[in-house]
Coordinates of C-alpha atoms in Angstrom, one line a residue:
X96 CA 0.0 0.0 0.0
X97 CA 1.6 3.3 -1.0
X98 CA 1.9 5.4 2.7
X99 CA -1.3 7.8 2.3
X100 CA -3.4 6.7 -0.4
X101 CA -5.2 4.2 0.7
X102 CA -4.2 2.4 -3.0
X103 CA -3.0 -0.9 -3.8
X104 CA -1.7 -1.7 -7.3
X105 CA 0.3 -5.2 -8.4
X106 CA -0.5 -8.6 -8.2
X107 CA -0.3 -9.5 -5.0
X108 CA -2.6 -12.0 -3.1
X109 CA -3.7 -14.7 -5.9
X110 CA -3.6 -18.2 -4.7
X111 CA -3.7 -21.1 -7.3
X112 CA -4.3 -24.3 -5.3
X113 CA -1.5 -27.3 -5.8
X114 CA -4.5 -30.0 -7.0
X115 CA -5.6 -27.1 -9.7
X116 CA -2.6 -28.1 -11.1
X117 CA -2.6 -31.8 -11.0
X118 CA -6.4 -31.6 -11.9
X119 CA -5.7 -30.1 -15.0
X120 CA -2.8 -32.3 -15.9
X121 CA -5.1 -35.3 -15.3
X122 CA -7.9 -33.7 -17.5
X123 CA -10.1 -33.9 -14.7
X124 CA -12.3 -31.5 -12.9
X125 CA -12.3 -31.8 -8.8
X126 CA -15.0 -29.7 -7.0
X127 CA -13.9 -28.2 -4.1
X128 CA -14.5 -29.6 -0.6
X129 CA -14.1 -28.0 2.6
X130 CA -14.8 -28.7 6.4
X131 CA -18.3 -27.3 7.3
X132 CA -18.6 -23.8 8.5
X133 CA -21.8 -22.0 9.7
X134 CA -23.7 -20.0 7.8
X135 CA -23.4 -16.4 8.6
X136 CA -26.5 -14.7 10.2
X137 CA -28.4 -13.1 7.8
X138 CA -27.5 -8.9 9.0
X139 CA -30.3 -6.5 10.3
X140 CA -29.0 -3.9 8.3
X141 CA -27.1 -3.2 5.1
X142 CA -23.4 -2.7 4.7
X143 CA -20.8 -1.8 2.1
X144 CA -21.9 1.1 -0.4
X145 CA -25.3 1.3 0.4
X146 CA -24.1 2.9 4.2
X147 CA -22.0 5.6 2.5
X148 CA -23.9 9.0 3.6
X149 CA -24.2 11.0 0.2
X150 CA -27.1 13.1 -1.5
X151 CA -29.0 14.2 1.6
X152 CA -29.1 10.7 2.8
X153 CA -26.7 9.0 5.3
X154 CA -27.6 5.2 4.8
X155 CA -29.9 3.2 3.4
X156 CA -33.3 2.6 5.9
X157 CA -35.7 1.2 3.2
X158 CA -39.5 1.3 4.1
X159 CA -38.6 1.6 8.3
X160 CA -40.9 3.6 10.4
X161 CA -43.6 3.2 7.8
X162 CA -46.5 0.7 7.8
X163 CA -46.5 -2.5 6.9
X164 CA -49.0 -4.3 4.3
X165 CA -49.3 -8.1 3.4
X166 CA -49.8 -8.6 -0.9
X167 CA -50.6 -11.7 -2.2
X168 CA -52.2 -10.7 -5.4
X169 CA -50.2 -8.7 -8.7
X170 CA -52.7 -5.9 -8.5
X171 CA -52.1 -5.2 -4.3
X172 CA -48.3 -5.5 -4.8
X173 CA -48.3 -3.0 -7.7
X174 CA -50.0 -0.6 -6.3
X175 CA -48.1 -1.3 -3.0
X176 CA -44.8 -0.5 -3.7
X177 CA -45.8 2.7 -6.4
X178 CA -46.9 4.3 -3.1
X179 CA -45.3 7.1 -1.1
X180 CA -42.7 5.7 1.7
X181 CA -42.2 4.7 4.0
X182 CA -43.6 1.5 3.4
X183 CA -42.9 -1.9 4.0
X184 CA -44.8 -4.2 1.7
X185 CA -44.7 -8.3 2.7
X186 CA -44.8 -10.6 -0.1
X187 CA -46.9 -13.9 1.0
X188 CA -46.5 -16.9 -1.9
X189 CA -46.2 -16.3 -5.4
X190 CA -47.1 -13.5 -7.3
X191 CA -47.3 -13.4 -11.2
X192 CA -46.5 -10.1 -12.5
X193 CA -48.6 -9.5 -16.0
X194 CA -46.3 -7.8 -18.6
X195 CA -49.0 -5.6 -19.7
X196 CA -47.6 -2.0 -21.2
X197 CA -44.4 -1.8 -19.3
X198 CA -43.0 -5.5 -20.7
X199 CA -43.7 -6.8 -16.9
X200 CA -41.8 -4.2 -15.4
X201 CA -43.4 -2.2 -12.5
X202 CA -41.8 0.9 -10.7
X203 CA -40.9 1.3 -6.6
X204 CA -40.7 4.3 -5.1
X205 CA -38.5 5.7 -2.6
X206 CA -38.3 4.8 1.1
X207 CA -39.8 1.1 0.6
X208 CA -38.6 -2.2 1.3
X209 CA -40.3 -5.1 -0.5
X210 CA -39.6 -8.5 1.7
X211 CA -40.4 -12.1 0.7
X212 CA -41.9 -14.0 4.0
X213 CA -40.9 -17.3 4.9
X214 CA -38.5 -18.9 2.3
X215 CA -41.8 -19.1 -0.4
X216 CA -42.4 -15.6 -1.4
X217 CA -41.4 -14.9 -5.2
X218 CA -42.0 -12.9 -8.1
X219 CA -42.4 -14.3 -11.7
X220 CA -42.9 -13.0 -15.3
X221 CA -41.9 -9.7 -14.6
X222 CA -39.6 -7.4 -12.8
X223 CA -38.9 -4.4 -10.9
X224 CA -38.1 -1.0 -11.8
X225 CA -36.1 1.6 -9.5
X226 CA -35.4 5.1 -11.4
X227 CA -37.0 7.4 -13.1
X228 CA -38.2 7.2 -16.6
X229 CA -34.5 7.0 -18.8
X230 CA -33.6 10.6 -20.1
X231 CA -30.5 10.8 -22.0
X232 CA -30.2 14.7 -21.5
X233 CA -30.1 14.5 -17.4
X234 CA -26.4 14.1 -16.4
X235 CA -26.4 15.4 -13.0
X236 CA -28.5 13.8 -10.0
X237 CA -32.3 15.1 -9.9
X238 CA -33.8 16.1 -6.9
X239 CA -36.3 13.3 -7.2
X240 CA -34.3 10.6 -7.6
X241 CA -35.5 7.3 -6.4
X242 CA -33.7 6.7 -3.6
X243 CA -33.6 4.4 -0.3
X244 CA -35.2 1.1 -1.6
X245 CA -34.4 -2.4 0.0
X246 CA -35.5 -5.7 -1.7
X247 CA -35.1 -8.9 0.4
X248 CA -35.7 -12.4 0.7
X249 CA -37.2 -13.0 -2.7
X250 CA -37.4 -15.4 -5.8
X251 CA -37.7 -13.9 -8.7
X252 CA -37.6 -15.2 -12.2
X253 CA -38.7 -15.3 -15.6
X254 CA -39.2 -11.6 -16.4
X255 CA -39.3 -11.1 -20.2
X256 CA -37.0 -7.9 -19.8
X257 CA -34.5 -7.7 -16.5
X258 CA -35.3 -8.8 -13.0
X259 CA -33.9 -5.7 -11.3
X260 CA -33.1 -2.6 -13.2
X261 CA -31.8 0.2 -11.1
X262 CA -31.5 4.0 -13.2
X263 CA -31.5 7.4 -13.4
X264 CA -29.3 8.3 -10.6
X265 CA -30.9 5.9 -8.1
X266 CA -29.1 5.9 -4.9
X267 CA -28.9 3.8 -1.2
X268 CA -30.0 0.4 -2.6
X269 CA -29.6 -2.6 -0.7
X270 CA -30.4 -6.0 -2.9
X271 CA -29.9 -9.0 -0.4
X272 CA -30.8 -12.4 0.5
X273 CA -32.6 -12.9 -3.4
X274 CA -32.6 -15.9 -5.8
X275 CA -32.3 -15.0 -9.2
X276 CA -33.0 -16.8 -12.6
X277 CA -34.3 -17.3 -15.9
X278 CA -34.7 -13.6 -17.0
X279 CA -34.5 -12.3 -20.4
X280 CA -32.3 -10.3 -19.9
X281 CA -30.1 -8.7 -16.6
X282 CA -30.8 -10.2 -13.2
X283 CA -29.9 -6.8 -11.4
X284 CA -28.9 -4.1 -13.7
X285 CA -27.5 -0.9 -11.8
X286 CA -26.8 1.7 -14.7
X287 CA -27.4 5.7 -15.9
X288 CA -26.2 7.7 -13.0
X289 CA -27.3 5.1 -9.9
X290 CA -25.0 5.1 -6.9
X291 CA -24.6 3.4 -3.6
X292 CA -26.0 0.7 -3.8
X293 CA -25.2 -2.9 -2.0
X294 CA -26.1 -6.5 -3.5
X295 CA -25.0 -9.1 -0.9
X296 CA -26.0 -12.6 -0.5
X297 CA -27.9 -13.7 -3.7
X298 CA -28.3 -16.6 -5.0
X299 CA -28.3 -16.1 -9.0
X300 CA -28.2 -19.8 -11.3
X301 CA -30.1 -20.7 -15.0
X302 CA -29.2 -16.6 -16.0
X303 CA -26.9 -15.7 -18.3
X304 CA -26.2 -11.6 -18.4
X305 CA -25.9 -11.5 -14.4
X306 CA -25.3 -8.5 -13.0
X307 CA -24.6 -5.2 -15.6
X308 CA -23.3 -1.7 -14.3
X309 CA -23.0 1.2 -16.2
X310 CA -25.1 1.2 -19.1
X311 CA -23.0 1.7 -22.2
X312 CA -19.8 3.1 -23.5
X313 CA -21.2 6.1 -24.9
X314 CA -23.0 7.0 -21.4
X315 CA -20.2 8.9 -19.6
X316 CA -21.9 11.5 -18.6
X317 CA -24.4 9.7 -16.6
X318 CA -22.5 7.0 -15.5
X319 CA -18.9 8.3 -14.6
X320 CA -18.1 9.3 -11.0
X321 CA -21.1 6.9 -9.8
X322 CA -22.2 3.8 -9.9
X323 CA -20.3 2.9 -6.8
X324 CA -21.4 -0.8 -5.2
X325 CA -20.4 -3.3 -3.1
X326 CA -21.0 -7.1 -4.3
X327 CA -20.5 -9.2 -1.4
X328 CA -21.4 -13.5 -0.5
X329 CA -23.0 -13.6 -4.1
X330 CA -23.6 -17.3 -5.3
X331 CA -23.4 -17.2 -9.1
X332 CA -24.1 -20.8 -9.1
X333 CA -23.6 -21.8 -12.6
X334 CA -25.0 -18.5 -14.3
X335 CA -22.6 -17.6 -17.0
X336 CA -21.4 -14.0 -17.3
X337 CA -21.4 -10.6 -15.9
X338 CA -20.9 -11.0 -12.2
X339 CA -20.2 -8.1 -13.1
X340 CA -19.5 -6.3 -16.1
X341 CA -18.4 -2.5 -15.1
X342 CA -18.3 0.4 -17.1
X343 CA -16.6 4.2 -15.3
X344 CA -17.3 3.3 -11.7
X345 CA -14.7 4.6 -9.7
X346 CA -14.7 1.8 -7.0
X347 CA -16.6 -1.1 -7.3
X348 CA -16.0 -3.8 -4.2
X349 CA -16.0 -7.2 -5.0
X350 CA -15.6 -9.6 -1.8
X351 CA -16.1 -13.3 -0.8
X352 CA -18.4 -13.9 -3.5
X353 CA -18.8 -17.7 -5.0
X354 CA -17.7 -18.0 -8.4
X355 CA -19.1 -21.3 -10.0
X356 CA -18.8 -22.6 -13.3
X357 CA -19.0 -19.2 -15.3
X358 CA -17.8 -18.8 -18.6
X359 CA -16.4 -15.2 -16.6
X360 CA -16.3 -13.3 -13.9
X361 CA -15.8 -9.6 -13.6
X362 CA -15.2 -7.4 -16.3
X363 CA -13.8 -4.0 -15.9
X364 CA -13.9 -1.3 -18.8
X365 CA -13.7 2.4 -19.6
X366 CA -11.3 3.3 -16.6
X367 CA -13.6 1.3 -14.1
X368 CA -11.6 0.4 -10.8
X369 CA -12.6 -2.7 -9.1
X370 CA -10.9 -4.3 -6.0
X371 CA -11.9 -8.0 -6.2
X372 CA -10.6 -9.5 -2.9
X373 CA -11.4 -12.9 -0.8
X374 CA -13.5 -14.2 -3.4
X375 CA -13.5 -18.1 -4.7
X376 CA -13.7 -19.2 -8.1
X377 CA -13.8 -22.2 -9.0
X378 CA -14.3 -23.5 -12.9
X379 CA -14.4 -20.1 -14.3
X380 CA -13.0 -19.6 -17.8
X381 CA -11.5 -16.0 -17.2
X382 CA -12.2 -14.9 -13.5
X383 CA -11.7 -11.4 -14.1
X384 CA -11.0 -9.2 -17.1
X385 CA -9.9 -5.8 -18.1
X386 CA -9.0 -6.6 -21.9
X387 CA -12.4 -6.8 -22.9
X388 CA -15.1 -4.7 -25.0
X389 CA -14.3 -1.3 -25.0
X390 CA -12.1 0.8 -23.0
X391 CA -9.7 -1.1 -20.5
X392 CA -10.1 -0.6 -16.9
X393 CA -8.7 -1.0 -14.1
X394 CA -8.6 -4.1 -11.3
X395 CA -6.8 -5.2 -8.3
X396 CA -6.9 -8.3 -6.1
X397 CA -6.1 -9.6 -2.6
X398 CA -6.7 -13.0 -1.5
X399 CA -8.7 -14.8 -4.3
X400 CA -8.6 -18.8 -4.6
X401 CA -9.1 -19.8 -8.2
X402 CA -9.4 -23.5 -9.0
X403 CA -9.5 -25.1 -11.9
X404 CA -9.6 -21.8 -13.8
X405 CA -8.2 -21.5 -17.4
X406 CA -6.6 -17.8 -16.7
X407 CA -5.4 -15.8 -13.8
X408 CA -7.5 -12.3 -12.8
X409 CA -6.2 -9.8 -15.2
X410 CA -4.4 -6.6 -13.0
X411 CA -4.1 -3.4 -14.2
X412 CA -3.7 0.1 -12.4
X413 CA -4.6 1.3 -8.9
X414 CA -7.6 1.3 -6.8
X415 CA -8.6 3.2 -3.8
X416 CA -9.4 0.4 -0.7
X417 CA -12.6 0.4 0.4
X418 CA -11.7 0.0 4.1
X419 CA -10.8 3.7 3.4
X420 CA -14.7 4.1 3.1
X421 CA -16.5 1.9 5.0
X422 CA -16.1 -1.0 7.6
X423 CA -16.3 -4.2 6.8
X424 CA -14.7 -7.6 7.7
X425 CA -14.2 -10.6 5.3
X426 CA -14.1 -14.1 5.5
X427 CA -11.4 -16.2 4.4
X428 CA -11.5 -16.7 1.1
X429 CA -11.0 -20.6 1.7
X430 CA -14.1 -20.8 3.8
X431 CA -16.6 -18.7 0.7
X432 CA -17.3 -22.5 -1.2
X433 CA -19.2 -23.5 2.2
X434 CA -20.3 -20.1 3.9
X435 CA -21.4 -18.3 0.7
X436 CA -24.1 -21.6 -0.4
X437 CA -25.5 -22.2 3.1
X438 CA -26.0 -18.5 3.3
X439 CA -27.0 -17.1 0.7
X440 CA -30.9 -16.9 -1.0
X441 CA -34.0 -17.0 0.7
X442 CA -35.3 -18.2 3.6
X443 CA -31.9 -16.8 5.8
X444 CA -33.9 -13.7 6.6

């Protein structure tokens, strides 16, 4: 660490097991297996990104202090969580979201948290929206912005457009505690403008573009100097790419997620800086990238196991460390292949 900066630049902190190695050699591919650690306790509150005061706001509270309401029907959930916060709106059992007009996409608004009950709550066919309507001309943070929204303890799957799509300079977003699959198109999208926002402890398998943020190359003006977020105990359990793909976030933290049998990891583009630490991969084709489409970024790493992987985490640049930020504490990256699956998805709530 250079004295002051709070920066870390180099390679430092890869491990490549010995039987990755003789795995390879052999042809053969050996999952890995580890003496059983508890599950961590799902956390009251958010961490990471989404606790980082900014824009009036000095963490992310969600529906709290506000009433809660019960929906078990696509009509009461809709018009639940379009209301004014605070709000806390309870999903009971499954709830098929018609694609009507919006291609199944319905919009929250600020100060609500939308919680699945029990470990059977879920949304399918369609997804949720946080942000304004897109406007290409807005470049600077709007006084409306949607802003303090926590989603929890859900399924949610087969949306004909994204599961999650967080825009227009959306800020203090905590996604935790979800499964996510079969979408059209992103799982949980965080692009034009949105900022502080924390995804921790989902579950996302049978997806293929995972997790996208920033929305293009071309979209500089929204996107750089935002998009700040923390990924953290993720499973990608079997979905293939973006996990994620970054485009002109200054910091993106990446920690003690569960990389399994991706065809990629992270991608880091247009000057993107992402500090990828304690994570395990194991069978991932390229665990993390900054030669990739577009503009190269910029990645460092701490700490990472990667087994069975075809290439090591691509390094490039300097990164500011997020402890410089925010408190947090990770787990060993040798203990993610047990901690991360018991943990993560519903039902831990």
């Amino acid at each position: 660490m250079k004295p002051g900066t709070g920066r870390i630049t180099g390679m430092g902190g890869i491990v490549m097991h010995r039987r990755t190695l003789l795995a390879a050699a052999a042809g053969a591919v050996v999952a890995p297996a580890f003496a059983g650690s508890p599950a961590a306790a799902a956390p009251a509150g958010p961490d990471g990104f989404a606790t980082v005061p900014g824009y009036g706001l000095a963490t992310t509270t969600g529906g709290a202090g506000g009433p809660a309401v019960t929906v078990t029907t696509a009509a009461a959930f809709i018009e639940a969580i379009a209301r004014p916060g605070p709000l806390i709106v309870q999903v009971s059992g499954t709830i098929a979201l018609p694609r009507g007009s919006s291609d199944g996409m319905y919009p929250v608004s600020s100060d609500t948290t939308i919680i699945g009950l029990g470990s059977t709550a879920a949304l399918t066919g369609g997804g949720l929206n946080i942000g304004l309507p897109v406007d290409d001309d807005l470049t600077t943070p709007p006084s409306n912005a949607v802003h303090n929204v926590i989603i929890r303890n859900l399924r949610m799957s087969g949306a004909s457009d994204d599961l999650i799509n967080v825009q227009m300079f959306s800020h203090h977003i905590w996604i935790d505690h979800n499964d996510f699959s079969d979408g059209d198109d992103g799982a949980v999208d965080i692009k034009r403008g949105s900022d502080l926002v924390t995804v921790s402890w989902n579950r996302f398998h049978d997806h293929d573009k995972t997790l996208l943020l920033g929305h293009d190359d071309d979209n500089g003006a929204q996107d750089a100097g935002r998009l700040r977020t923390t990924y953290h105990h993720n499973y990608f359990d079997g979905s293939d790419q973006r996990h994620p793909r970054v485009r002109f976030a200054p910091l993106v933290h990446v920690y003690n997620n569960y990389f399994r049998d991706n065809s990629y990891g992270i991608a880091s583009t247009n000057d993107a800086g992402l500090f990828v630490e304690g994570n395990y991969f194991f069978s991932v084709n390229n665990p993390g990238r900054v030669d990739f489409s577009g503009p190269l970024g910029r990645m460092v790493q701490r700490d990472n196991i990667l087994v069975d992987c075809n290439h090591a985490i691509e390094v490039r640049g300097s990164v500011t460390d997020p402890r410089t930020l925010y408190a947090y504490t990770a787990d060993p990256a040798s203990a993610v292949p047990t901690i991360v699956p018991a943990g993560a998805g519903v039902g831990k709530v």
